[in-house]
Amino acid sequence: MELTALQVIWFVLIAVLWIGYLTLEGFGFGVGMLMKILPKNEKERRLALNTIGPHWDGNEVFLLTAGGATFAAFPEWYATMFSGMYMALIAILIFLIIRISAIEWRGKINSDSWRKVWDTLHTGVAWLVTLVWGVAFGNLVQGTQIQIGHYAERGGGEFVPADPNNIEAALAAGDQHFLTGGFVSLFTPYTIVAGLVFIALFLSHGALWLAIKTKGDFHDRALALAKPLSVGSTLLTAVWGIWGQIRYSDHAFGWIPLLIAAAALIGSMLATSQKRDVPAFLLSFGGLAVAVAWVFTTFWPNAMKSSLNDAYHLTLQQASATGPTHAVMLIAAVIFVPIVFGYMGWSYKQFAARIGTENISDEPAGLHPDKVREFAK
């Protein structure tokens, strides 16, 4: 059975949503990772946070929409991935909650110790969530320990795998795809390198974002830091991408986005060395976007690959919802997606000006600690 046009469209749209999330929140996570490295004082830390303040929560819409679109368009993809990677996804959820709290609450009380705690948490979870996202996408490229089968009702509920030579009959009998390897199986040399690649890319992306959003000494230091970071991220991404394309991709056309990503990241590195911050950031943005697109080419036309047996791959046809569901979703997407993109474009335009420490008030932010419980009187 061949893929329908609507199945292809929704696979592409889900990829676009993930690209939007990782490119936009990528610099946000990068700023978080740099909070303990680049800013020298409280005003500079507030300056760094102010560069992402108007945007970070809007960028999270891409994550929610990507998950929702996967659930509706390819429900078995959603079920297999989210149940198999349950612990990793719970960790991501906890990290994101802590990050939100750190951004929103650090300025509520005027206390150095209060702000230090939230800044430390913000930095820690930014590193951790980036690592986990990288491991997750590395698993999409490499494949996971997916099997088709069922759990026996007797004998301790052991998993009974289907015969790889008779998959159609097994699926017709009610067998399903399960990620049987467990949480530890998600960590392999390749996926760990993927986590390091995401950390490197987000660090350089975040440094360039700070460079294009600030001015003065802080801008100069951000741009100077971006130079070695861009070199490191480009080299590490090249190793990871070539490794993945040769070892795990079945499609020669995967070299096209990989080479485009390489050209963009090299261009960003050169622009950074020439202190051309805006072109450097745009090329970094493009390189990261195309690199994520390459990830989706590596497992096409599957929703998820099995590292155990090709017969256990979860194909898009097997994972797909019905045609009418896709059609109704597409109508909604055609109406609302342009609105979302238009609003976000307007938001970034409104906050396009560079800011410096002189734009940060000298007045301390937040309530004095002695007044926190006055409401109880």
Short mmCIF file of the C-alpha atoms (twelve columns), coordinates in Angstrom:
data_MODEL
# 
_entry.id   MODEL 
# 
loop_
_atom_site.group_PDB 
_atom_site.id 
_atom_site.type_symbol 
_atom_site.label_atom_id 
_atom_site.label_alt_id 
_atom_site.label_comp_id 
_atom_site.label_asym_id 
_atom_site.label_seq_id 
_atom_site.Cartn_x 
_atom_site.Cartn_y 
_atom_site.Cartn_z 
_atom_site.pdbx_PDB_model_num 
ATOM 1   C CA . MET A 1   0.000   0.000   0.000  1 
ATOM 2   C CA . GLU A 2   1.438   3.344   -1.074 1 
ATOM 3   C CA . LEU A 3   1.429   6.536   0.945  1 
ATOM 4   C CA . THR A 4   -1.373  8.962   0.245  1 
ATOM 5   C CA . ALA A 5   -0.745  12.628  -0.494 1 
ATOM 6   C CA . LEU A 6   -2.302  13.613  2.849  1 
ATOM 7   C CA . GLN A 7   -0.009  11.255  4.762  1 
ATOM 8   C CA . VAL A 8   3.014   12.798  3.057  1 
ATOM 9   C CA . ILE A 9   1.736   16.321  3.740  1 
ATOM 10  C CA . TRP A 10  1.260   15.620  7.422  1 
ATOM 11  C CA . PHE A 11  4.648   13.979  7.776  1 
ATOM 12  C CA . VAL A 12  6.198   17.115  6.252  1 
ATOM 13  C CA . LEU A 13  4.111   19.425  8.455  1 
ATOM 14  C CA . ILE A 14  5.155   17.564  11.608 1 
ATOM 15  C CA . ALA A 15  8.784   17.889  10.518 1 
ATOM 16  C CA . VAL A 16  8.247   21.639  9.974  1 
ATOM 17  C CA . LEU A 17  6.796   22.000  13.479 1 
ATOM 18  C CA . TRP A 18  9.827   20.278  15.005 1 
ATOM 19  C CA . ILE A 19  12.122  22.462  12.929 1 
ATOM 20  C CA . GLY A 20  10.298  25.535  14.235 1 
ATOM 21  C CA . TYR A 21  10.602  24.383  17.831 1 
ATOM 22  C CA . LEU A 22  14.275  23.422  17.765 1 
ATOM 23  C CA . THR A 23  15.464  26.468  15.813 1 
ATOM 24  C CA . LEU A 24  13.505  28.962  17.921 1 
ATOM 25  C CA . GLU A 25  13.829  27.365  21.331 1 
ATOM 26  C CA . GLY A 26  17.378  26.335  20.437 1 
ATOM 27  C CA . PHE A 27  18.692  29.831  21.086 1 
ATOM 28  C CA . GLY A 28  16.512  30.045  24.197 1 
ATOM 29  C CA . PHE A 29  18.098  26.907  25.636 1 
ATOM 30  C CA . GLY A 30  21.480  28.262  24.535 1 
ATOM 31  C CA . VAL A 31  20.916  31.468  26.506 1 
ATOM 32  C CA . GLY A 32  19.969  29.359  29.528 1 
ATOM 33  C CA . MET A 33  23.139  27.279  29.244 1 
ATOM 34  C CA . LEU A 34  25.220  30.467  29.039 1 
ATOM 35  C CA . MET A 35  23.600  32.165  32.053 1 
ATOM 36  C CA . LYS A 36  26.439  31.097  34.357 1 
ATOM 37  C CA . ILE A 37  29.158  31.644  31.746 1 
ATOM 38  C CA . LEU A 38  28.674  34.927  29.905 1 
ATOM 39  C CA . PRO A 39  26.941  37.461  32.208 1 
ATOM 40  C CA . LYS A 40  29.225  39.014  34.825 1 
ATOM 41  C CA . ASN A 41  26.622  40.614  37.099 1 
ATOM 42  C CA . GLU A 42  22.914  40.859  37.835 1 
ATOM 43  C CA . LYS A 43  22.198  43.507  35.200 1 
ATOM 44  C CA . GLU A 44  23.812  41.370  32.520 1 
ATOM 45  C CA . ARG A 45  21.840  38.318  33.636 1 
ATOM 46  C CA . ARG A 46  18.629  40.352  33.380 1 
ATOM 47  C CA . LEU A 47  19.793  41.573  29.984 1 
ATOM 48  C CA . ALA A 48  20.291  38.005  28.746 1 
ATOM 49  C CA . LEU A 49  16.856  36.952  29.994 1 
ATOM 50  C CA . ASN A 50  15.224  40.007  28.441 1 
ATOM 51  C CA . THR A 51  16.428  38.920  24.994 1 
ATOM 52  C CA . ILE A 52  14.282  35.764  25.184 1 
ATOM 53  C CA . GLY A 53  11.569  37.129  27.490 1 
ATOM 54  C CA . PRO A 54  9.078   38.152  24.762 1 
ATOM 55  C CA . HIS A 55  9.493   34.939  22.788 1 
ATOM 56  C CA . TRP A 56  10.236  31.790  24.773 1 
ATOM 57  C CA . ASP A 57  6.639   30.959  25.717 1 
ATOM 58  C CA . GLY A 58  5.395   31.539  22.169 1 
ATOM 59  C CA . ASN A 59  8.116   29.249  20.833 1 
ATOM 60  C CA . GLU A 60  6.767   26.440  23.044 1 
ATOM 61  C CA . VAL A 61  3.627   26.438  20.869 1 
ATOM 62  C CA . PHE A 62  5.597   24.532  18.242 1 
ATOM 63  C CA . LEU A 63  6.288   21.716  20.718 1 
ATOM 64  C CA . LEU A 64  2.650   21.433  21.761 1 
ATOM 65  C CA . THR A 65  1.456   21.545  18.169 1 
ATOM 66  C CA . ALA A 66  4.010   18.973  17.012 1 
ATOM 67  C CA . GLY A 67  2.842   16.564  19.713 1 
ATOM 68  C CA . GLY A 68  -0.823  17.235  18.989 1 
ATOM 69  C CA . ALA A 69  -0.387  16.845  15.235 1 
ATOM 70  C CA . THR A 70  1.453   13.543  15.710 1 
ATOM 71  C CA . PHE A 71  -1.312  12.259  17.995 1 
ATOM 72  C CA . ALA A 72  -4.053  13.157  15.528 1 
ATOM 73  C CA . ALA A 73  -2.364  12.374  12.199 1 
ATOM 74  C CA . PHE A 74  -0.317  9.306   13.174 1 
ATOM 75  C CA . PRO A 75  -1.745  7.962   16.458 1 
ATOM 76  C CA . GLU A 76  0.327   4.767   16.522 1 
ATOM 77  C CA . TRP A 77  3.526   6.800   16.020 1 
ATOM 78  C CA . TYR A 78  2.513   8.903   19.021 1 
ATOM 79  C CA . ALA A 79  1.609   5.841   21.104 1 
ATOM 80  C CA . THR A 80  4.766   3.887   20.310 1 
ATOM 81  C CA . MET A 81  7.141   6.812   20.760 1 
ATOM 82  C CA . PHE A 82  5.568   8.314   23.878 1 
ATOM 83  C CA . SER A 83  5.085   4.990   25.659 1 
ATOM 84  C CA . GLY A 84  8.516   3.661   24.720 1 
ATOM 85  C CA . MET A 85  10.296  6.892   25.629 1 
ATOM 86  C CA . TYR A 86  8.065   7.530   28.626 1 
ATOM 87  C CA . MET A 87  10.829  8.167   31.174 1 
ATOM 88  C CA . ALA A 88  12.724  10.464  28.805 1 
ATOM 89  C CA . LEU A 89  9.589   12.459  28.059 1 
ATOM 90  C CA . ILE A 90  8.691   12.743  31.746 1 
ATOM 91  C CA . ALA A 91  12.232  14.058  32.345 1 
ATOM 92  C CA . ILE A 92  11.792  16.626  29.572 1 
ATOM 93  C CA . LEU A 93  8.451   17.710  31.034 1 
ATOM 94  C CA . ILE A 94  9.975   18.178  34.504 1 
ATOM 95  C CA . PHE A 95  12.932  20.095  33.060 1 
ATOM 96  C CA . LEU A 96  10.651  22.405  31.075 1 
ATOM 97  C CA . ILE A 97  8.486   23.094  34.153 1 
ATOM 98  C CA . ILE A 98  11.591  24.017  36.163 1 
ATOM 99  C CA . ARG A 99  12.789  26.239  33.302 1 
ATOM 100 C CA . ILE A 100 9.461   28.072  33.154 1 
ATOM 101 C CA . SER A 101 9.497   28.580  36.911 1 
ATOM 102 C CA . ALA A 102 13.078  29.860  36.806 1 
ATOM 103 C CA . ILE A 103 12.309  32.423  34.112 1 
ATOM 104 C CA . GLU A 104 9.063   33.621  35.685 1 
ATOM 105 C CA . TRP A 105 9.957   33.534  39.380 1 
ATOM 106 C CA . ARG A 106 13.592  34.716  39.582 1 
ATOM 107 C CA . GLY A 107 12.500  38.379  39.583 1 
ATOM 108 C CA . LYS A 108 9.624   38.038  42.039 1 
ATOM 109 C CA . ILE A 109 11.731  38.462  45.180 1 
ATOM 110 C CA . ASN A 110 14.603  40.925  45.594 1 
ATOM 111 C CA . SER A 111 17.133  38.509  47.015 1 
ATOM 112 C CA . ASP A 112 20.504  37.488  45.590 1 
ATOM 113 C CA . SER A 113 20.187  33.990  47.023 1 
ATOM 114 C CA . TRP A 114 16.679  33.615  45.529 1 
ATOM 115 C CA . ARG A 115 17.892  34.658  42.074 1 
ATOM 116 C CA . LYS A 116 21.000  32.485  42.355 1 
ATOM 117 C CA . VAL A 117 18.919  29.379  43.034 1 
ATOM 118 C CA . TRP A 118 16.668  29.942  40.035 1 
ATOM 119 C CA . ASP A 119 19.558  30.850  37.743 1 
ATOM 120 C CA . THR A 120 21.359  27.662  38.749 1 
ATOM 121 C CA . LEU A 121 18.245  25.591  38.101 1 
ATOM 122 C CA . HIS A 122 17.667  27.369  34.787 1 
ATOM 123 C CA . THR A 123 21.201  26.653  33.635 1 
ATOM 124 C CA . GLY A 124 21.128  23.036  34.796 1 
ATOM 125 C CA . VAL A 125 17.864  22.102  33.128 1 
ATOM 126 C CA . ALA A 126 18.832  23.935  29.918 1 
ATOM 127 C CA . TRP A 127 21.859  21.644  29.619 1 
ATOM 128 C CA . LEU A 128 19.889  18.539  30.575 1 
ATOM 129 C CA . VAL A 129 16.845  19.079  28.357 1 
ATOM 130 C CA . THR A 130 19.086  19.834  25.387 1 
ATOM 131 C CA . LEU A 131 20.992  16.606  25.981 1 
ATOM 132 C CA . VAL A 132 17.764  14.588  26.189 1 
ATOM 133 C CA . TRP A 133 16.356  16.169  23.009 1 
ATOM 134 C CA . GLY A 134 19.569  15.253  21.223 1 
ATOM 135 C CA . VAL A 135 19.414  11.653  22.449 1 
ATOM 136 C CA . ALA A 136 15.770  11.426  21.352 1 
ATOM 137 C CA . PHE A 137 16.494  12.653  17.824 1 
ATOM 138 C CA . GLY A 138 19.558  10.429  17.667 1 
ATOM 139 C CA . ASN A 139 17.242  7.493   18.291 1 
ATOM 140 C CA . LEU A 140 15.040  8.555   15.383 1 
ATOM 141 C CA . VAL A 141 18.085  8.358   13.110 1 
ATOM 142 C CA . GLN A 142 19.555  5.163   14.559 1 
ATOM 143 C CA . GLY A 143 16.301  3.345   15.251 1 
ATOM 144 C CA . THR A 144 15.062  1.931   18.524 1 
ATOM 145 C CA . GLN A 145 14.438  -1.571  19.840 1 
ATOM 146 C CA . ILE A 146 10.928  -1.804  18.401 1 
ATOM 147 C CA . GLN A 147 9.200   -5.132  17.964 1 
ATOM 148 C CA . ILE A 148 5.774   -6.212  16.768 1 
ATOM 149 C CA . GLY A 149 3.971   -8.594  19.073 1 
ATOM 150 C CA . HIS A 150 1.812   -8.827  22.179 1 
ATOM 151 C CA . TYR A 151 2.108   -9.401  25.901 1 
ATOM 152 C CA . ALA A 152 0.944   -12.813 27.057 1 
ATOM 153 C CA . GLU A 153 -1.995  -12.844 29.420 1 
ATOM 154 C CA . ARG A 154 -0.407  -15.691 31.359 1 
ATOM 155 C CA . GLY A 155 3.120   -16.583 32.354 1 
ATOM 156 C CA . GLY A 156 4.003   -13.223 33.876 1 
ATOM 157 C CA . GLY A 157 2.872   -11.139 30.921 1 
ATOM 158 C CA . GLU A 158 5.999   -11.802 28.890 1 
ATOM 159 C CA . PHE A 159 6.342   -10.183 25.482 1 
ATOM 160 C CA . VAL A 160 5.695   -12.510 22.538 1 
ATOM 161 C CA . PRO A 161 7.317   -11.151 19.353 1 
ATOM 162 C CA . ALA A 162 5.708   -11.730 15.990 1 
ATOM 163 C CA . ASP A 163 7.348   -13.758 13.253 1 
ATOM 164 C CA . PRO A 164 9.298   -11.212 11.130 1 
ATOM 165 C CA . ASN A 165 8.364   -13.231 8.043  1 
ATOM 166 C CA . ASN A 166 4.624   -12.979 8.699  1 
ATOM 167 C CA . ILE A 167 4.071   -9.414  9.892  1 
ATOM 168 C CA . GLU A 168 0.813   -8.770  8.029  1 
ATOM 169 C CA . ALA A 169 -0.880  -11.746 9.668  1 
ATOM 170 C CA . ALA A 170 0.429   -10.685 13.084 1 
ATOM 171 C CA . LEU A 171 -0.932  -7.146  12.703 1 
ATOM 172 C CA . ALA A 172 -4.254  -8.509  11.482 1 
ATOM 173 C CA . ALA A 173 -4.411  -10.695 14.586 1 
ATOM 174 C CA . GLY A 174 -4.032  -7.653  16.837 1 
ATOM 175 C CA . ASP A 175 -0.291  -7.491  17.462 1 
ATOM 176 C CA . GLN A 176 1.150   -3.992  17.856 1 
ATOM 177 C CA . HIS A 177 4.460   -2.135  17.841 1 
ATOM 178 C CA . PHE A 178 6.231   -1.904  21.197 1 
ATOM 179 C CA . LEU A 179 9.548   -0.376  22.177 1 
ATOM 180 C CA . THR A 180 10.811  -3.302  24.232 1 
ATOM 181 C CA . GLY A 181 14.365  -2.191  24.955 1 
ATOM 182 C CA . GLY A 182 13.547  0.051   27.893 1 
ATOM 183 C CA . PHE A 183 14.962  3.421   28.907 1 
ATOM 184 C CA . VAL A 184 18.616  2.320   28.993 1 
ATOM 185 C CA . SER A 185 18.446  1.110   25.370 1 
ATOM 186 C CA . LEU A 186 17.959  4.718   24.234 1 
ATOM 187 C CA . PHE A 187 21.571  5.517   25.189 1 
ATOM 188 C CA . THR A 188 24.130  4.309   22.675 1 
ATOM 189 C CA . PRO A 189 27.406  5.858   21.467 1 
ATOM 190 C CA . TYR A 190 25.585  7.406   18.512 1 
ATOM 191 C CA . THR A 191 22.691  8.873   20.510 1 
ATOM 192 C CA . ILE A 192 25.015  10.237  23.197 1 
ATOM 193 C CA . VAL A 193 27.005  12.008  20.478 1 
ATOM 194 C CA . ALA A 194 23.673  13.325  19.193 1 
ATOM 195 C CA . GLY A 195 23.042  14.831  22.627 1 
ATOM 196 C CA . LEU A 196 26.456  16.500  22.555 1 
ATOM 197 C CA . VAL A 197 25.741  17.809  19.044 1 
ATOM 198 C CA . PHE A 198 22.513  19.452  20.213 1 
ATOM 199 C CA . ILE A 199 24.354  21.005  23.166 1 
ATOM 200 C CA . ALA A 200 27.060  22.385  20.872 1 
ATOM 201 C CA . LEU A 201 24.578  23.715  18.310 1 
ATOM 202 C CA . PHE A 202 22.344  25.344  20.919 1 
ATOM 203 C CA . LEU A 203 25.316  26.940  22.684 1 
ATOM 204 C CA . SER A 204 26.596  28.594  19.500 1 
ATOM 205 C CA . HIS A 205 23.037  29.455  18.427 1 
ATOM 206 C CA . GLY A 206 22.372  31.064  21.822 1 
ATOM 207 C CA . ALA A 207 25.628  33.031  21.781 1 
ATOM 208 C CA . LEU A 208 24.811  34.404  18.325 1 
ATOM 209 C CA . TRP A 209 21.299  35.293  19.460 1 
ATOM 210 C CA . LEU A 210 22.737  37.282  22.364 1 
ATOM 211 C CA . ALA A 211 25.130  38.966  19.936 1 
ATOM 212 C CA . ILE A 212 22.372  40.140  17.589 1 
ATOM 213 C CA . LYS A 213 20.097  41.246  20.442 1 
ATOM 214 C CA . THR A 214 22.558  43.213  22.556 1 
ATOM 215 C CA . LYS A 215 25.064  46.025  22.227 1 
ATOM 216 C CA . GLY A 216 28.183  47.277  23.939 1 
ATOM 217 C CA . ASP A 217 30.604  45.121  25.893 1 
ATOM 218 C CA . PHE A 218 28.095  42.315  26.382 1 
ATOM 219 C CA . HIS A 219 27.570  42.064  22.609 1 
ATOM 220 C CA . ASP A 220 31.323  41.935  22.019 1 
ATOM 221 C CA . ARG A 221 31.811  39.144  24.541 1 
ATOM 222 C CA . ALA A 222 28.862  37.154  23.171 1 
ATOM 223 C CA . LEU A 223 30.244  37.376  19.643 1 
ATOM 224 C CA . ALA A 224 33.750  36.471  20.820 1 
ATOM 225 C CA . LEU A 225 32.362  33.402  22.620 1 
ATOM 226 C CA . ALA A 226 30.379  32.407  19.524 1 
ATOM 227 C CA . LYS A 227 33.608  31.995  17.517 1 
ATOM 228 C CA . PRO A 228 35.001  28.876  19.213 1 
ATOM 229 C CA . LEU A 229 31.486  27.556  19.859 1 
ATOM 230 C CA . SER A 230 30.588  27.736  16.161 1 
ATOM 231 C CA . VAL A 231 33.789  25.921  15.189 1 
ATOM 232 C CA . GLY A 232 33.153  23.164  17.717 1 
ATOM 233 C CA . SER A 233 29.469  22.743  16.814 1 
ATOM 234 C CA . THR A 234 30.237  22.619  13.077 1 
ATOM 235 C CA . LEU A 235 32.903  19.940  13.447 1 
ATOM 236 C CA . LEU A 236 30.860  17.828  15.869 1 
ATOM 237 C CA . THR A 237 27.738  18.065  13.702 1 
ATOM 238 C CA . ALA A 238 29.753  17.021  10.633 1 
ATOM 239 C CA . VAL A 239 30.999  13.884  12.380 1 
ATOM 240 C CA . TRP A 240 27.540  12.994  13.672 1 
ATOM 241 C CA . GLY A 241 25.799  13.677  10.350 1 
ATOM 242 C CA . ILE A 242 28.251  11.712  8.198  1 
ATOM 243 C CA . TRP A 243 28.178  8.843   10.702 1 
ATOM 244 C CA . GLY A 244 24.368  8.781   10.641 1 
ATOM 245 C CA . GLN A 245 24.052  9.092   6.862  1 
ATOM 246 C CA . ILE A 246 26.521  6.288   6.139  1 
ATOM 247 C CA . ARG A 247 25.506  3.926   8.938  1 
ATOM 248 C CA . TYR A 248 21.784  4.465   9.441  1 
ATOM 249 C CA . SER A 249 20.223  6.135   6.372  1 
ATOM 250 C CA . ASP A 250 18.954  4.098   3.425  1 
ATOM 251 C CA . HIS A 251 18.452  7.144   1.191  1 
ATOM 252 C CA . ALA A 252 21.122  8.794   -0.913 1 
ATOM 253 C CA . PHE A 253 18.991  11.950  -1.094 1 
ATOM 254 C CA . GLY A 254 19.745  12.437  2.590  1 
ATOM 255 C CA . TRP A 255 23.125  13.810  1.541  1 
ATOM 256 C CA . ILE A 256 21.365  16.868  0.060  1 
ATOM 257 C CA . PRO A 257 20.071  18.400  3.335  1 
ATOM 258 C CA . LEU A 258 23.214  17.233  5.108  1 
ATOM 259 C CA . LEU A 259 25.473  19.114  2.689  1 
ATOM 260 C CA . ILE A 260 23.211  22.192  2.806  1 
ATOM 261 C CA . ALA A 261 23.373  22.150  6.610  1 
ATOM 262 C CA . ALA A 262 27.156  21.821  6.449  1 
ATOM 263 C CA . ALA A 263 27.427  24.782  4.067  1 
ATOM 264 C CA . ALA A 264 25.198  26.926  6.295  1 
ATOM 265 C CA . LEU A 265 27.080  26.066  9.483  1 
ATOM 266 C CA . ILE A 266 30.455  26.700  7.816  1 
ATOM 267 C CA . GLY A 267 29.090  30.010  6.507  1 
ATOM 268 C CA . SER A 268 27.934  30.900  10.010 1 
ATOM 269 C CA . MET A 269 31.368  30.055  11.388 1 
ATOM 270 C CA . LEU A 270 33.078  32.281  8.801  1 
ATOM 271 C CA . ALA A 271 30.613  35.144  9.335  1 
ATOM 272 C CA . THR A 272 31.197  34.909  13.085 1 
ATOM 273 C CA . SER A 273 34.955  35.144  12.597 1 
ATOM 274 C CA . GLN A 274 34.346  38.307  10.520 1 
ATOM 275 C CA . LYS A 275 32.117  39.741  13.299 1 
ATOM 276 C CA . ARG A 276 29.052  39.775  11.032 1 
ATOM 277 C CA . ASP A 277 26.622  38.727  13.730 1 
ATOM 278 C CA . VAL A 278 23.287  38.921  11.870 1 
ATOM 279 C CA . PRO A 279 24.374  36.805  8.851  1 
ATOM 280 C CA . ALA A 280 26.063  34.408  11.263 1 
ATOM 281 C CA . PHE A 281 22.860  33.938  13.258 1 
ATOM 282 C CA . LEU A 282 20.688  33.518  10.159 1 
ATOM 283 C CA . LEU A 283 23.069  30.916  8.748  1 
ATOM 284 C CA . SER A 284 23.140  29.138  12.108 1 
ATOM 285 C CA . PHE A 285 19.339  29.171  12.095 1 
ATOM 286 C CA . GLY A 286 19.258  27.749  8.574  1 
ATOM 287 C CA . GLY A 287 21.899  25.127  9.294  1 
ATOM 288 C CA . LEU A 288 20.048  23.886  12.364 1 
ATOM 289 C CA . ALA A 289 16.749  23.817  10.452 1 
ATOM 290 C CA . VAL A 290 18.142  21.759  7.585  1 
ATOM 291 C CA . ALA A 291 19.954  19.429  9.995  1 
ATOM 292 C CA . VAL A 292 16.612  18.649  11.664 1 
ATOM 293 C CA . ALA A 293 15.069  18.123  8.211  1 
ATOM 294 C CA . TRP A 294 17.870  15.634  7.501  1 
ATOM 295 C CA . VAL A 295 16.868  13.649  10.607 1 
ATOM 296 C CA . PHE A 296 13.406  13.121  9.120  1 
ATOM 297 C CA . THR A 297 14.871  11.923  5.804  1 
ATOM 298 C CA . THR A 298 16.797  9.175   7.591  1 
ATOM 299 C CA . PHE A 299 13.697  7.262   8.700  1 
ATOM 300 C CA . TRP A 300 11.378  8.073   5.773  1 
ATOM 301 C CA . PRO A 301 8.965   6.458   4.831  1 
ATOM 302 C CA . ASN A 302 8.691   5.116   8.365  1 
ATOM 303 C CA . ALA A 303 7.406   6.805   11.480 1 
ATOM 304 C CA . MET A 304 9.991   4.948   13.578 1 
ATOM 305 C CA . LYS A 305 12.702  2.480   12.666 1 
ATOM 306 C CA . SER A 306 13.460  -0.755  14.461 1 
ATOM 307 C CA . SER A 307 17.106  -1.435  15.190 1 
ATOM 308 C CA . LEU A 308 16.279  -5.135  15.693 1 
ATOM 309 C CA . ASN A 309 14.693  -6.095  12.373 1 
ATOM 310 C CA . ASP A 310 13.537  -4.090  9.352  1 
ATOM 311 C CA . ALA A 311 10.276  -6.029  9.400  1 
ATOM 312 C CA . TYR A 312 9.445   -4.356  12.719 1 
ATOM 313 C CA . HIS A 313 9.657   -0.801  11.330 1 
ATOM 314 C CA . LEU A 314 6.580   1.281   12.137 1 
ATOM 315 C CA . THR A 315 5.601   2.599   8.720  1 
ATOM 316 C CA . LEU A 316 3.625   5.782   8.166  1 
ATOM 317 C CA . GLN A 317 0.770   3.723   6.680  1 
ATOM 318 C CA . GLN A 318 0.602   1.562   9.814  1 
ATOM 319 C CA . ALA A 319 0.744   4.600   12.091 1 
ATOM 320 C CA . SER A 320 -1.696  6.744   10.125 1 
ATOM 321 C CA . ALA A 321 -5.129  8.022   11.035 1 
ATOM 322 C CA . THR A 322 -7.882  7.932   8.417  1 
ATOM 323 C CA . GLY A 323 -8.002  10.087  5.294  1 
ATOM 324 C CA . PRO A 324 -10.984 12.166  6.491  1 
ATOM 325 C CA . THR A 325 -9.113  12.937  9.723  1 
ATOM 326 C CA . HIS A 326 -6.148  14.205  7.724  1 
ATOM 327 C CA . ALA A 327 -8.424  16.276  5.494  1 
ATOM 328 C CA . VAL A 328 -10.184 17.995  8.412  1 
ATOM 329 C CA . MET A 329 -6.844  18.653  10.103 1 
ATOM 330 C CA . LEU A 330 -5.440  20.138  6.909  1 
ATOM 331 C CA . ILE A 331 -8.327  22.593  6.670  1 
ATOM 332 C CA . ALA A 332 -7.641  23.762  10.226 1 
ATOM 333 C CA . ALA A 333 -3.911  23.977  9.514  1 
ATOM 334 C CA . VAL A 334 -4.436  26.068  6.379  1 
ATOM 335 C CA . ILE A 335 -6.497  28.546  8.411  1 
ATOM 336 C CA . PHE A 336 -4.557  28.767  11.662 1 
ATOM 337 C CA . VAL A 337 -0.900  28.053  10.837 1 
ATOM 338 C CA . PRO A 338 -0.497  31.272  8.783  1 
ATOM 339 C CA . ILE A 339 -2.059  33.202  11.672 1 
ATOM 340 C CA . VAL A 340 0.436   31.715  14.126 1 
ATOM 341 C CA . PHE A 341 3.390   32.409  11.839 1 
ATOM 342 C CA . GLY A 342 2.125   35.920  11.165 1 
ATOM 343 C CA . TYR A 343 1.756   36.716  14.843 1 
ATOM 344 C CA . MET A 344 5.182   35.320  15.690 1 
ATOM 345 C CA . GLY A 345 6.776   37.275  12.853 1 
ATOM 346 C CA . TRP A 346 5.095   40.439  14.140 1 
ATOM 347 C CA . SER A 347 6.307   39.664  17.675 1 
ATOM 348 C CA . TYR A 348 9.928   39.276  16.602 1 
ATOM 349 C CA . LYS A 349 9.712   42.460  14.552 1 
ATOM 350 C CA . GLN A 350 8.301   44.434  17.485 1 
ATOM 351 C CA . PHE A 351 11.194  43.362  19.716 1 
ATOM 352 C CA . ALA A 352 13.922  43.576  17.082 1 
ATOM 353 C CA . ALA A 353 15.899  46.428  18.667 1 
ATOM 354 C CA . ARG A 354 19.209  45.724  20.370 1 
ATOM 355 C CA . ILE A 355 19.391  46.384  24.101 1 
ATOM 356 C CA . GLY A 356 22.244  46.990  26.513 1 
ATOM 357 C CA . THR A 357 22.785  47.153  30.247 1 
ATOM 358 C CA . GLU A 358 21.838  50.834  30.101 1 
ATOM 359 C CA . ASN A 359 18.307  49.701  29.218 1 
ATOM 360 C CA . ILE A 360 18.094  47.653  32.422 1 
ATOM 361 C CA . SER A 361 16.732  49.546  35.394 1 
ATOM 362 C CA . ASP A 362 19.054  50.185  38.317 1 
ATOM 363 C CA . GLU A 363 16.131  49.567  40.653 1 
ATOM 364 C CA . PRO A 364 16.196  45.995  42.000 1 
ATOM 365 C CA . ALA A 365 13.362  43.832  40.727 1 
ATOM 366 C CA . GLY A 366 11.016  41.941  43.007 1 
ATOM 367 C CA . LEU A 367 9.487   42.192  46.434 1 
ATOM 368 C CA . HIS A 368 11.707  42.722  49.448 1 
ATOM 369 C CA . PRO A 369 12.056  39.380  51.337 1 
ATOM 370 C CA . ASP A 370 10.726  40.955  54.549 1 
ATOM 371 C CA . LYS A 371 7.475   41.843  52.807 1 
ATOM 372 C CA . VAL A 372 6.769   38.429  51.267 1 
ATOM 373 C CA . ARG A 373 4.398   37.322  54.066 1 
ATOM 374 C CA . GLU A 374 2.841   40.668  54.918 1 
ATOM 375 C CA . PHE A 375 -0.411  39.495  53.358 1 
ATOM 376 C CA . ALA A 376 -0.789  37.108  56.332 1 
ATOM 377 C CA . LYS A 377 -1.132  39.984  58.814 1 
# 
